[in-house]
């Protein structure tokens, strides 16, 4: 086969591919016009549900960078407060690991298959919060929001609102408030 025939075949293949893509685009646009209109996601708040000391809480999804399984290899840091478990090597970066239950005055998290580390990167602070379990993501209608909802005890410093969904109250734990707390930011004894 000579070079001009190969070039002509490639040009034809490219034209056929472009034509096929245009046809797919037209069919997709026609199908989209038949879909019902859906209210925007601005009407909903997305939260990650987890537990701390037996209390079910929700944190804003945008405040949680990632969720990791429990890390076996956590290196203790001398002179750190008891709630600082140490440092974990996560993909080549050192991540401070905090036992959230101990920080809030509770008992240490007992590692299990359900134990998770919530990676938080807020207010110039990157840390991993060890929690006993994560139940998953939940969507709440903004109409269900209970502004100025408060809790007693240590959690009260970080819960400013809640959602009432089907008769169940879901307190919102502010990870931003935790990251900004001077007590949380001073991990040395």
XYZ file of C-alpha atoms in Angstrom, residues 11-150:
140
model
C -8.605 10.744 6.664
C -11.749 8.700 5.944
C -11.486 6.971 9.342
C -11.145 10.332 11.077
C -14.175 11.701 9.202
C -16.219 8.625 10.154
C -15.179 8.984 13.791
C -16.147 12.681 13.852
C -19.482 11.900 12.204
C -20.161 9.141 14.755
C -19.341 11.508 17.632
C -21.692 14.170 16.196
C -24.479 11.595 15.945
C -23.923 10.490 19.550
C -23.959 14.123 20.697
C -27.235 14.813 18.860
C -28.894 11.702 20.331
C -27.681 12.638 23.831
C -29.038 16.176 23.541
C -32.394 14.876 22.262
C -32.589 12.403 25.170
C -31.662 15.110 27.691
C -34.531 17.308 26.484
C -36.982 14.528 27.393
C -35.691 14.192 30.973
C -37.733 15.744 33.787
C -36.330 18.864 35.393
C -34.593 18.111 38.680
C -34.166 20.640 41.467
C -30.558 21.674 41.968
C -28.325 20.229 44.645
C -28.416 23.648 46.344
C -31.530 22.379 48.162
C -29.515 19.658 49.898
C -26.662 19.397 52.390
C -24.345 16.381 52.089
C -22.835 14.910 55.205
C -20.596 12.043 56.229
C -22.140 10.177 59.162
C -19.791 8.785 61.803
C -19.879 7.944 65.488
C -17.880 9.245 68.439
C -18.377 7.851 71.952
C -21.630 6.242 70.861
C -23.062 9.474 69.425
C -23.979 9.551 65.743
C -22.815 12.777 64.061
C -22.658 14.213 60.565
C -19.823 16.311 59.161
C -19.989 18.382 55.994
C -18.632 16.360 53.080
C -16.524 19.310 51.929
C -14.709 19.275 55.301
C -13.537 15.660 54.903
C -10.725 15.296 52.392
C -10.648 11.522 52.437
C -11.447 8.496 54.567
C -8.812 5.864 55.327
C -8.913 2.487 57.037
C -7.150 2.200 60.379
C -3.364 2.408 60.003
C -1.483 -0.265 61.951
C 1.844 1.554 61.731
C 1.433 4.722 63.779
C 4.649 6.079 65.292
C 4.258 7.662 68.730
C 5.498 11.204 69.186
C 7.331 11.865 72.471
C 5.909 14.752 74.498
C 2.547 14.746 72.710
C -0.795 14.918 74.502
C -2.565 11.585 75.112
C -5.056 12.141 72.298
C -2.241 12.340 69.722
C -1.710 8.749 68.636
C 1.290 9.644 66.494
C 2.261 9.885 62.848
C 1.235 7.594 60.006
C 2.944 7.358 56.627
C 0.146 7.842 54.087
C 1.395 7.567 50.507
C 4.758 9.031 51.484
C 3.428 11.909 53.605
C 3.365 12.019 57.396
C -0.136 12.460 58.787
C -0.744 13.238 62.479
C -3.388 10.849 63.841
C -5.702 12.106 66.585
C -8.031 9.905 68.645
C -11.123 12.110 68.492
C -12.828 10.299 71.362
C -9.876 10.883 73.709
C -9.640 14.542 72.647
C -13.320 14.939 73.581
C -12.730 13.343 76.994
C -13.854 9.804 76.159
C -12.194 6.403 76.009
C -9.673 5.430 73.332
C -11.034 4.079 70.072
C -10.653 0.301 69.982
C -9.416 -0.509 66.456
C -11.694 -2.799 64.439
C -12.659 -3.386 60.821
C -15.099 -0.465 61.126
C -12.510 2.004 62.485
C -11.723 4.847 60.084
C -9.456 7.873 59.825
C -11.089 11.043 58.515
C -8.481 13.228 56.832
C -9.171 16.903 57.500
C -7.307 19.761 55.846
C -8.711 23.024 57.215
C -7.326 26.268 58.635
C -3.804 25.348 57.522
C -3.965 22.089 59.475
C -3.856 18.582 57.995
C -4.645 15.752 60.358
C -6.327 12.374 60.579
C -9.169 11.891 63.052
C -9.568 8.348 64.324
C -13.262 7.458 64.750
C -14.821 4.110 65.727
C -16.980 3.859 62.612
C -18.371 5.643 59.587
C -21.906 4.868 58.492
C -21.657 6.567 55.102
C -22.889 9.614 53.257
C -26.321 11.098 53.862
C -28.259 13.847 52.069
C -30.345 16.278 54.101
C -32.899 18.735 52.775
C -32.109 22.305 53.809
C -35.744 22.548 54.917
C -34.882 19.988 57.651
C -32.079 22.147 59.093
C -32.273 23.082 62.771
C -30.078 26.174 63.108
C -28.555 26.929 66.489
C -28.963 23.337 67.695
C -26.624 22.745 70.609
